[in-house]
Coordinates of C-alpha atoms in Angstrom, one line a residue:
X1 CA 0.0 0.0 0.0
X2 CA 1.3 3.5 -0.9
X3 CA 2.3 5.7 1.9
X4 CA -0.3 8.4 2.3
X5 CA 0.9 11.9 2.4
X6 CA -2.5 13.5 2.8
X7 CA -4.9 13.5 5.7
X8 CA -8.5 13.1 4.6
X9 CA -10.8 16.0 4.7
X10 CA -12.8 14.3 7.4
X11 CA -9.8 13.8 9.5
X12 CA -8.8 17.4 8.9
X13 CA -12.2 18.8 10.1
X14 CA -12.2 16.5 13.1
X15 CA -8.8 17.9 14.2
X16 CA -10.2 21.4 14.1
X17 CA -11.8 21.9 17.5
X18 CA -13.3 25.3 17.0
X19 CA -12.5 27.9 14.3
X20 CA -14.3 31.0 15.5
X21 CA -12.3 34.2 15.4
X22 CA -13.3 34.9 19.0
X23 CA -10.9 32.1 20.0
X24 CA -7.8 34.1 18.8
X25 CA -6.3 37.0 20.6
X26 CA -3.9 39.2 18.6
X27 CA -2.4 41.5 21.3
X28 CA 0.1 40.0 21.7
X29 CA -0.3 37.6 18.8
X30 CA -0.7 34.1 20.1
X31 CA -2.7 30.9 19.7
X32 CA -5.3 30.2 22.4
X33 CA -5.0 26.4 23.0
X34 CA -7.9 24.3 24.1
X35 CA -6.3 23.8 27.5
X36 CA -6.4 27.5 28.4
X37 CA -9.5 28.5 26.4
X38 CA -12.1 26.4 28.2
X39 CA -12.2 28.3 31.5
X40 CA -15.5 30.1 31.9
X41 CA -19.2 29.9 31.2
X42 CA -18.7 32.4 28.4
X43 CA -16.1 30.1 26.8
X44 CA -18.6 27.2 27.0
X45 CA -21.3 29.3 25.3
X46 CA -18.9 30.5 22.6
X47 CA -17.8 26.9 22.0
X48 CA -21.3 25.5 21.4
X49 CA -22.2 28.5 19.3
X50 CA -19.3 27.5 17.0
X51 CA -21.0 24.1 16.6
X52 CA -24.2 25.7 15.4
X53 CA -22.3 27.4 12.5
X54 CA -21.7 24.0 10.8
X55 CA -25.5 23.7 10.2
X56 CA -25.6 27.0 8.4
X57 CA -22.7 25.9 6.2
X58 CA -24.2 22.5 5.4
X59 CA -27.5 24.1 4.3
X60 CA -26.4 27.3 2.7
X61 CA -26.1 26.1 -0.9
X62 CA -26.3 22.4 -1.7
X63 CA -28.8 20.7 0.6
X64 CA -31.5 21.4 -2.0
X65 CA -29.9 18.7 -4.0
X66 CA -31.4 16.1 -1.6
X67 CA -34.7 16.5 -3.5
X68 CA -33.1 16.9 -6.9
X69 CA -35.1 14.9 -9.6
X70 CA -37.7 13.6 -7.2
X71 CA -41.2 14.6 -8.2
X72 CA -40.7 18.0 -6.6
X73 CA -37.5 19.5 -7.9
X74 CA -35.8 19.6 -11.3
X75 CA -33.2 21.8 -13.0
X76 CA -33.0 23.4 -16.4
X77 CA -30.7 21.8 -19.1
X78 CA -27.8 24.1 -19.3
X79 CA -24.0 24.1 -19.0
X80 CA -24.5 26.2 -15.8
X81 CA -26.1 23.2 -14.1
X82 CA -23.8 20.5 -15.4
X83 CA -23.2 19.2 -11.8
X84 CA -27.0 18.7 -11.4
X85 CA -27.3 16.7 -14.6
X86 CA -25.5 13.8 -12.9
X87 CA -28.6 13.7 -10.7
X88 CA -30.9 14.0 -13.7
X89 CA -29.2 11.3 -15.7
X90 CA -28.4 9.1 -12.7
X91 CA -24.7 8.9 -13.5
X92 CA -23.7 9.9 -10.0
X93 CA -20.7 7.9 -8.8
X94 CA -17.8 8.1 -6.4
X95 CA -15.6 9.7 -9.0
X96 CA -17.8 12.6 -10.1
X97 CA -19.2 13.0 -6.6
X98 CA -16.2 15.1 -5.9
X99 CA -18.5 17.6 -7.5
X100 CA -16.5 19.5 -4.9
X101 CA -19.0 21.8 -3.5
X102 CA -21.6 19.1 -2.7
X103 CA -19.2 16.6 -1.2
X104 CA -15.9 18.2 -0.2
X105 CA -16.9 21.8 -0.2
X106 CA -20.4 21.6 1.3
X107 CA -22.6 19.1 3.1
X108 CA -20.2 16.2 3.8
X109 CA -17.4 18.1 5.6
X110 CA -19.8 20.5 7.3
X111 CA -21.7 17.7 9.0
X112 CA -18.4 16.2 10.2
X113 CA -17.1 19.6 11.3
X114 CA -20.3 20.0 13.4
X115 CA -19.8 16.6 15.0
X116 CA -16.2 17.5 15.8
X117 CA -17.1 20.8 17.3
X118 CA -19.9 19.3 19.4
X119 CA -17.5 16.6 20.6
X120 CA -15.0 19.3 21.6
X121 CA -17.6 21.0 23.7
X122 CA -18.5 17.7 25.3
X123 CA -14.9 17.1 26.1
X124 CA -14.0 20.3 27.8
X125 CA -17.2 21.9 29.2
X126 CA -17.8 19.3 32.0
X127 CA -14.6 20.5 33.7
X128 CA -15.5 24.2 33.7
X129 CA -16.5 25.6 37.1
X130 CA -19.9 27.1 36.3
X131 CA -23.6 26.8 37.2
X132 CA -24.6 23.2 36.8
X133 CA -28.0 24.0 35.2
X134 CA -26.3 26.3 32.6
X135 CA -23.6 23.7 32.0
X136 CA -26.1 20.9 31.4
X137 CA -28.0 23.2 29.1
X138 CA -24.9 23.8 27.0
X139 CA -24.1 20.1 27.0
X140 CA -27.6 19.4 26.0
X141 CA -27.4 21.7 23.0
X142 CA -24.0 20.1 22.0
X143 CA -25.5 16.6 22.2
X144 CA -28.6 17.6 20.2
X145 CA -26.4 19.2 17.6
X146 CA -24.2 16.1 17.4
X147 CA -27.4 14.0 17.0
X148 CA -28.7 16.2 14.3
X149 CA -25.5 16.1 12.3
X150 CA -25.2 12.3 12.6
X151 CA -28.9 12.0 11.7
X152 CA -28.4 13.9 8.5
X153 CA -25.1 12.2 7.7
X154 CA -26.5 8.6 7.9
X155 CA -29.7 9.5 6.1
X156 CA -27.6 10.8 3.2
X157 CA -24.6 8.5 3.2
X158 CA -25.6 5.5 5.4
X159 CA -23.1 3.8 7.7
X160 CA -20.5 6.1 9.3
X161 CA -17.6 6.0 11.7
X162 CA -18.9 6.5 15.2
X163 CA -16.8 9.2 16.8
X164 CA -18.0 10.6 20.1
X165 CA -14.9 12.0 21.6
X166 CA -12.7 15.0 20.8
X167 CA -9.9 14.1 18.3
X168 CA -6.3 14.6 19.5
X169 CA -4.3 12.1 17.4
X170 CA -4.9 10.3 14.2
X171 CA -5.5 7.0 16.0
X172 CA -8.6 8.6 17.6
X173 CA -10.0 8.9 14.0
X174 CA -9.1 5.5 12.7
X175 CA -12.5 3.9 13.0
X176 CA -14.5 1.7 10.6
X177 CA -17.9 2.6 9.3
X178 CA -20.6 1.7 11.8
X179 CA -24.1 0.4 11.0
X180 CA -26.7 3.1 11.1
X181 CA -28.8 1.3 13.7
X182 CA -25.9 1.3 16.1
X183 CA -25.4 5.0 15.6
X184 CA -29.2 5.6 16.2
X185 CA -29.1 3.5 19.4
X186 CA -25.8 4.6 20.9
X187 CA -25.5 8.2 19.8
X188 CA -28.5 9.9 18.2
X189 CA -31.3 8.8 20.5
X190 CA -29.3 9.0 23.8
X191 CA -28.1 12.5 22.8
X192 CA -31.6 13.7 22.1
X193 CA -33.0 12.2 25.3
X194 CA -30.3 14.1 27.3
X195 CA -31.1 17.3 25.4
X196 CA -34.9 17.1 26.0
X197 CA -34.1 16.9 29.7
X198 CA -31.6 19.7 30.0
X199 CA -32.1 22.2 27.2
X200 CA -34.3 25.3 27.8
X201 CA -38.0 25.1 28.0
X202 CA -38.9 28.1 25.9
X203 CA -39.5 29.1 22.3
X204 CA -36.7 28.8 19.7
X205 CA -36.4 32.6 19.6
X206 CA -32.6 33.0 19.6
X207 CA -31.5 30.2 17.3
X208 CA -30.5 27.9 20.2
X209 CA -31.9 24.4 20.6
X210 CA -34.6 23.9 23.2
X211 CA -36.0 20.8 24.7
X212 CA -38.7 21.1 22.1
X213 CA -36.2 21.1 19.3
X214 CA -34.7 17.9 20.7
X215 CA -38.2 16.3 20.9
X216 CA -39.0 17.4 17.4
X217 CA -35.9 15.8 16.0
X218 CA -36.5 12.7 18.1
X219 CA -40.1 12.4 16.8
X220 CA -38.7 12.6 13.3
X221 CA -36.1 10.0 14.1
X222 CA -38.7 7.5 15.3
X223 CA -40.9 8.2 12.2
X224 CA -37.9 7.6 10.0
X225 CA -36.9 4.4 11.8
X226 CA -40.4 2.9 11.4
X227 CA -39.9 3.2 7.6
X228 CA -37.8 1.7 4.9
X229 CA -34.0 2.3 4.4
X230 CA -31.3 0.9 2.2
X231 CA -28.3 -0.9 3.8
X232 CA -24.9 0.5 2.9
X233 CA -23.0 -2.9 2.5
X234 CA -25.6 -5.0 0.6
X235 CA -28.0 -2.5 -0.8
X236 CA -31.0 -4.3 0.6
X237 CA -34.1 -2.2 1.1
X238 CA -35.5 -3.2 4.5
X239 CA -38.3 -1.9 6.8
X240 CA -37.5 -0.6 10.2
X241 CA -39.1 -1.7 13.6
X242 CA -42.8 -0.9 13.6
X243 CA -42.6 -0.2 17.3
X244 CA -41.2 3.2 16.4
X245 CA -44.7 4.4 15.1
X246 CA -45.9 4.6 18.7
X247 CA -42.7 6.3 19.8
X248 CA -43.1 8.9 17.1
X249 CA -46.8 9.4 17.9
X250 CA -46.1 10.0 21.6
X251 CA -43.2 12.3 21.1
X252 CA -45.1 14.5 18.6
X253 CA -48.0 14.5 21.1
X254 CA -45.8 15.9 23.8
X255 CA -45.0 18.9 21.5
X256 CA -48.6 19.4 20.6
X257 CA -49.9 19.2 24.2
X258 CA -47.1 20.8 26.2
X259 CA -44.8 23.0 24.1
X260 CA -45.1 26.8 23.8
X261 CA -45.1 26.4 20.0
X262 CA -48.2 27.0 17.8
X263 CA -49.2 27.5 14.2
X264 CA -49.2 31.0 12.8
X265 CA -52.8 31.5 12.1
X266 CA -53.1 35.3 11.3
X267 CA -51.9 37.0 8.2
X268 CA -49.2 39.6 8.4
X269 CA -50.5 43.0 7.1
X270 CA -47.9 45.6 6.3
X271 CA -49.6 48.4 4.5
X272 CA -50.9 47.0 1.2
X273 CA -48.7 43.9 1.4
X274 CA -50.5 41.0 3.0
X275 CA -48.6 37.7 3.8
X276 CA -50.9 34.8 4.4
X277 CA -50.7 33.0 7.7
X278 CA -48.9 30.1 6.1
X279 CA -46.1 32.4 4.9
X280 CA -45.5 34.3 8.1
X281 CA -42.8 31.9 9.3
X282 CA -40.6 32.9 6.3
X283 CA -41.5 36.6 6.5
X284 CA -40.6 37.0 10.2
X285 CA -37.8 35.2 11.8
X286 CA -38.3 32.8 14.8
X287 CA -42.1 32.9 15.0
X288 CA -43.8 30.6 17.6
X289 CA -44.1 28.1 14.7
X290 CA -40.4 27.8 14.3
X291 CA -38.7 24.9 16.2
X292 CA -35.3 24.9 14.4
X293 CA -34.4 27.8 12.1
X294 CA -31.1 28.8 10.5
X295 CA -30.4 32.5 10.1
X296 CA -28.1 34.0 7.5
X297 CA -26.4 37.4 7.1
X298 CA -25.1 39.6 4.2
X299 CA -21.5 38.5 4.5
X300 CA -19.6 36.3 2.1
X301 CA -19.9 32.6 3.1
X302 CA -22.5 33.5 5.8
X303 CA -25.5 33.9 3.5
X304 CA -27.4 31.4 1.3
X305 CA -27.2 30.9 -2.4
X306 CA -30.7 29.6 -2.9
X307 CA -32.1 32.8 -4.4
X308 CA -29.8 32.2 -7.4
X309 CA -30.7 28.5 -7.6
X310 CA -34.5 28.7 -7.6
X311 CA -35.1 30.7 -10.7
X312 CA -33.9 30.7 -14.3
X313 CA -34.9 34.0 -15.8
X314 CA -35.6 37.5 -14.6
X315 CA -39.1 37.5 -16.1
X316 CA -41.7 34.7 -16.3
X317 CA -41.5 34.0 -20.0
X318 CA -41.0 30.2 -19.7
X319 CA -44.2 29.9 -17.6
X320 CA -46.5 32.7 -18.8
X321 CA -45.4 32.9 -22.5
X322 CA -42.3 33.6 -24.6
X323 CA -40.4 36.8 -24.5
X324 CA -42.3 38.2 -27.5
X325 CA -45.8 37.1 -26.4
X326 CA -48.3 39.1 -24.4
X327 CA -49.4 36.6 -21.7
X328 CA -53.1 36.1 -20.9
X329 CA -54.3 39.7 -21.5
X330 CA -57.9 38.6 -20.7
X331 CA -57.0 37.9 -17.1
X332 CA -56.3 40.1 -14.1
X333 CA -52.6 39.5 -14.7
X334 CA -52.7 41.9 -17.6
X335 CA -52.7 44.8 -15.1
X336 CA -49.1 44.0 -14.5
X337 CA -48.2 44.9 -18.1
X338 CA -47.4 48.4 -19.2
X339 CA -49.4 50.1 -21.9
X340 CA -49.4 49.0 -25.6
X341 CA -49.5 45.3 -24.8
X342 CA -45.9 45.1 -23.6
X343 CA -44.4 41.7 -23.6
X344 CA -43.1 39.6 -20.7
X345 CA -39.6 41.1 -20.9
X346 CA -41.0 44.4 -19.6
X347 CA -42.1 43.0 -16.3
X348 CA -39.0 41.4 -14.8
X349 CA -37.6 41.6 -11.3
X350 CA -35.5 44.7 -11.0
X351 CA -32.4 43.2 -9.4
X352 CA -29.2 42.3 -11.3
X353 CA -30.1 38.7 -10.8
X354 CA -27.5 35.9 -11.2
X355 CA -30.0 33.2 -12.2
X356 CA -29.0 29.6 -12.6
X357 CA -32.2 27.5 -12.4
X358 CA -30.8 24.5 -10.5
X359 CA -33.8 24.0 -8.1
X360 CA -37.0 24.4 -10.0
X361 CA -40.6 23.5 -9.3
X362 CA -42.0 20.5 -11.2
X363 CA -45.5 20.6 -12.7
X364 CA -46.2 17.4 -10.7
X365 CA -45.7 19.3 -7.4
X366 CA -48.0 22.1 -8.6
X367 CA -50.7 19.5 -9.4
X368 CA -50.4 18.0 -5.9
X369 CA -52.2 21.1 -4.4
X370 CA -56.0 21.4 -4.3
X371 CA -57.6 24.4 -5.9
X372 CA -57.6 27.3 -3.5
X373 CA -54.7 26.0 -1.4
X374 CA -52.8 29.1 -0.1
X375 CA -49.8 27.0 0.3
X376 CA -49.4 26.7 -3.4
X377 CA -50.2 30.4 -4.1
X378 CA -47.6 31.5 -1.6
X379 CA -45.0 28.7 -1.8
X380 CA -44.8 28.2 -5.6
X381 CA -44.7 31.9 -6.5
X382 CA -45.7 32.8 -10.0
X383 CA -46.4 36.5 -9.3
X384 CA -45.2 39.0 -6.8
X385 CA -47.0 42.2 -5.8
X386 CA -44.3 44.8 -5.3
X387 CA -45.5 47.8 -3.2
X388 CA -42.1 49.2 -2.3
X389 CA -40.1 49.9 -5.5
X390 CA -40.0 53.1 -7.5
X391 CA -42.5 51.6 -9.9
X392 CA -44.8 50.4 -7.1
X393 CA -47.5 49.2 -7.0
X394 CA -46.9 46.6 -9.7
X395 CA -47.3 42.9 -10.2
X396 CA -44.3 40.9 -11.4
X397 CA -45.0 37.7 -13.2
X398 CA -42.4 35.0 -12.8
X399 CA -41.7 31.3 -13.3
X400 CA -42.9 29.0 -10.5
X401 CA -40.4 29.7 -7.8
X402 CA -39.9 28.2 -4.3
X403 CA -40.9 31.3 -2.3
X404 CA -39.6 29.8 1.0
X405 CA -36.0 30.0 -0.4
X406 CA -36.3 33.4 -2.0
X407 CA -34.7 36.6 -0.6
X408 CA -37.1 39.1 -2.1
X409 CA -34.8 42.0 -1.4
X410 CA -32.3 40.4 -3.8
X411 CA -34.9 39.7 -6.4
X412 CA -36.0 43.4 -6.2
X413 CA -32.5 44.7 -6.4
X414 CA -32.2 46.3 -3.0
X415 CA -28.8 47.8 -2.1
X416 CA -26.1 45.6 -0.7
X417 CA -27.7 42.3 -1.9
X418 CA -25.7 39.6 -3.7
X419 CA -26.5 36.1 -4.8
X420 CA -23.7 34.8 -2.6
X421 CA -25.1 36.1 0.6
X422 CA -28.9 36.3 0.5
X423 CA -30.4 36.4 3.9
X424 CA -33.6 34.3 3.7
X425 CA -33.8 32.2 6.9
X426 CA -34.1 28.4 6.4
X427 CA -36.6 26.6 8.6
X428 CA -35.6 23.0 9.3
X429 CA -38.3 22.0 11.8
X430 CA -41.6 23.7 12.7
X431 CA -44.7 23.0 14.7
X432 CA -46.6 22.1 11.6
X433 CA -44.4 19.0 11.2
X434 CA -45.2 17.9 14.8
X435 CA -48.9 17.8 13.7
X436 CA -48.0 15.8 10.6
X437 CA -45.8 13.3 12.5
X438 CA -48.5 12.8 15.0
X439 CA -51.3 12.2 12.4
X440 CA -49.2 9.7 10.4
X441 CA -47.7 7.9 13.4
X442 CA -51.0 7.6 15.2
X443 CA -52.8 6.1 12.2
X444 CA -50.0 3.6 11.7
X445 CA -49.6 2.7 15.4
X446 CA -53.3 2.3 16.2
X447 CA -54.6 0.9 12.9
X448 CA -56.9 3.8 12.1
X449 CA -57.0 7.6 12.5
X450 CA -58.5 9.0 15.7
X451 CA -60.2 12.4 16.2
X452 CA -56.9 14.0 17.3
X453 CA -55.2 13.0 14.0
X454 CA -58.0 14.6 12.1
X455 CA -57.7 17.7 14.2
X456 CA -54.0 17.9 13.5
X457 CA -54.4 17.7 9.7
X458 CA -57.4 19.9 9.6
X459 CA -55.5 22.7 11.5
X460 CA -53.1 22.8 8.5
X461 CA -55.8 22.5 5.9
X462 CA -58.0 25.2 7.4
X463 CA -55.1 27.6 7.7
X464 CA -54.4 27.1 4.0
X465 CA -58.0 28.0 3.2
X466 CA -59.2 24.4 2.6
X467 CA -62.1 22.5 4.1
X468 CA -61.7 19.7 6.6
X469 CA -60.3 16.3 5.4
X470 CA -63.1 13.9 4.5
X471 CA -64.1 12.1 7.8
X472 CA -64.3 8.4 8.2
X473 CA -61.3 7.5 6.0
X474 CA -59.8 4.0 6.1
X475 CA -56.3 3.6 7.4
X476 CA -54.8 3.5 3.9
X477 CA -56.8 6.4 2.6
X478 CA -55.8 8.5 5.6
X479 CA -52.2 7.4 5.2
X480 CA -52.2 8.7 1.6
X481 CA -53.9 11.9 2.6
X482 CA -51.2 12.6 5.2
X483 CA -48.5 11.8 2.7
X484 CA -49.9 14.4 0.4
X485 CA -50.4 16.9 3.2
X486 CA -46.7 16.5 4.1
X487 CA -45.7 17.1 0.5
X488 CA -47.7 20.3 0.1
X489 CA -47.1 21.6 3.6
X490 CA -43.3 20.9 3.7
X491 CA -42.3 21.5 0.1
X492 CA -38.9 23.1 -0.3
X493 CA -37.9 22.2 3.2
X494 CA -35.5 19.4 2.2
X495 CA -37.7 16.5 3.1
X496 CA -39.3 15.0 0.0
X497 CA -36.7 12.4 -0.9
X498 CA -36.4 11.3 2.7
X499 CA -40.2 10.9 2.8
X500 CA -40.3 8.9 -0.4
X501 CA -37.5 6.6 0.8
X502 CA -39.0 5.8 4.2
X503 CA -42.4 5.1 2.6
X504 CA -40.7 3.0 -0.1
X505 CA -42.1 5.2 -2.9
X506 CA -39.0 6.8 -4.4
X507 CA -39.0 4.9 -7.7
X508 CA -42.8 4.9 -8.0
X509 CA -43.4 8.6 -7.4
X510 CA -40.5 9.7 -9.6
X511 CA -41.9 7.6 -12.4
X512 CA -45.6 8.4 -12.2
X513 CA -45.3 12.0 -13.2
X514 CA -48.4 13.9 -14.3
X515 CA -47.1 15.1 -17.6
X516 CA -48.1 14.5 -21.2
X517 CA -46.3 15.1 -24.5
X518 CA -47.6 18.1 -26.5
X519 CA -47.1 17.4 -30.2
X520 CA -47.9 21.0 -31.1
X521 CA -45.4 22.5 -28.6
X522 CA -42.8 19.7 -28.7
X523 CA -42.5 19.6 -24.9
X524 CA -44.1 17.9 -21.9
X525 CA -46.9 19.8 -20.2
X526 CA -49.2 19.1 -17.3
X527 CA -52.7 18.0 -18.6
X528 CA -54.4 19.7 -15.7
X529 CA -52.8 23.2 -16.4
X530 CA -53.5 25.7 -19.0
X531 CA -51.4 24.6 -22.0
X532 CA -49.9 28.1 -22.3
X533 CA -48.3 27.7 -18.9
X534 CA -45.5 25.2 -19.2
X535 CA -42.2 24.5 -17.7
X536 CA -40.2 24.7 -20.9
X537 CA -36.7 24.4 -19.4
X538 CA -37.6 22.0 -16.6
X539 CA -39.6 19.4 -18.4
X540 CA -37.2 18.4 -21.1
X541 CA -34.4 17.2 -18.8
X542 CA -36.8 15.8 -16.3
X543 CA -38.8 13.7 -18.6
X544 CA -35.9 12.3 -20.5
X545 CA -34.4 10.7 -17.4
X546 CA -37.0 10.4 -14.7
X547 CA -37.9 6.7 -15.0
X548 CA -34.4 5.5 -14.3
X549 CA -34.1 6.4 -10.6
X550 CA -31.9 3.6 -9.4
X551 CA -32.1 2.1 -5.9
X552 CA -28.5 2.8 -5.3
X553 CA -29.3 6.6 -5.1
X554 CA -31.2 6.1 -1.9
X555 CA -27.7 6.8 -0.5
X556 CA -25.1 9.0 -2.1
X557 CA -21.6 7.5 -2.7
X558 CA -18.8 8.0 -0.3
X559 CA -16.4 10.3 -2.2
X560 CA -13.6 8.3 -3.7
X561 CA -10.8 10.3 -2.2
X562 CA -12.3 9.8 1.2
X563 CA -12.7 6.0 0.6
X564 CA -9.1 5.5 -0.5
X565 CA -7.8 7.4 2.5
X566 CA -9.7 5.1 4.8
X567 CA -9.0 1.7 3.2
X568 CA -6.9 0.7 6.2
X569 CA -9.9 1.4 8.5
X570 CA -12.0 -1.1 6.5
X571 CA -14.2 1.4 4.8
X572 CA -16.4 0.1 2.0
X573 CA -18.3 1.9 -0.8
X574 CA -22.1 2.1 -0.6
X575 CA -23.6 -0.8 -2.6
X576 CA -24.2 -0.1 -6.3
X577 CA -21.4 2.3 -6.8

């Protein structure tokens, strides 16, 4: 075997205990070592805050690829999105997965960095002389963060080395990949149980984990463990322990009954601009509905890139009509156009948009919503009423765009905005998901939906302007109704592929797409939509490749460089790659 002159990226990130600038003092210039840094309660808080930053990095740009080329998300065929076409054509392998930013520059190292930072907190904070309640709160946050990072890691990549202590020498890192069930039982679940006992009992108003954050992640863990997963070594698709349904039900019920969280049920009225109740969580940070939310700022590498990724053109021509057509002048949308029947190119967003179109809405997702569902009208934005620009008021027509991921200041060209640091917060968990977990898990655990499961689902439907769910449904019909409610309620929240895998529907739902070939237009369109409103860019790539979703892509491949550097530790590639 060749002598290795490099240390793997994973090893490198694990050696870095904390990389916050607060840890360095420059007068006189010196390095603050771990042994003389961890002295006070303030040091403990600074350390765990450093562990939070890894979540922002993991989600800031590439996590949307989790749902790439499911039935929710596509990209346009373009050289600009060549990386994404590996997902479209299902040519993803260990060689090309060094698609750098996704593997080595994004999700993979950030999750390991988060684990490393949490482990460092857990190593040094117990010895600090400080209030025990505050100490346990910080330790609870660190353990919940470690659980969250491991949970994401094993859902995306499967088996992983189980590292639960601070890394000091290379031998501490030299561990084999461990079966996901062992990591659940020995790390994720114990960590979350500790956190739900010791974290704060309030709302998630400052970005820190609370006991309710831990309970929400734990409910999601139980829900996921009751479902299907693919083994890393053999590629077998197996179903988890059905006892987890009751555990998920009961944990979600604790949040519903006892937490200070609630749905946002009132619209937000700001002058002429009205945000429906469903959208308030993305308009205002840290509302009572938010259970785990990531906040971004206008600083390079501390903002998100999704506002660039979620659209492909400054105007709405691919959806509403071509650049030279006047779209739908017999509808109220015509008021958005200037005089003399101006074409779509005269009603664009005003910003200098760097548009790439790598995370686009599918027609199939659009058709999953019932007529009148405010979640579609808000979440899949096709028009935006601008009351603040120099041209206000005006209506901008656009392609279907994931509103939850859009920084509207950037779209409207506000000062000091840039596609590399847009500031739209990302919500990872919210109270609505507790309602959905309870309804699904209760139906599965008890064999039929009870009144409380209906109440949970109807709360979401009523907020969205819909009538109650049909009463008296069978277990299977209620199950399918909840599946669809999850899809429309949680769209663009990085959950669709995970849901399709745990319910063993990934291949089915990415095959049975509601599109038909239009001979006249030479593209695929949705038969339930107006034929003039088509996803010209999205449909072509999507349809040409959609039916080939291979089982191996339940898990992403371990990057080849990482695999080679860990051969002596017995690492193996995920089955099928």
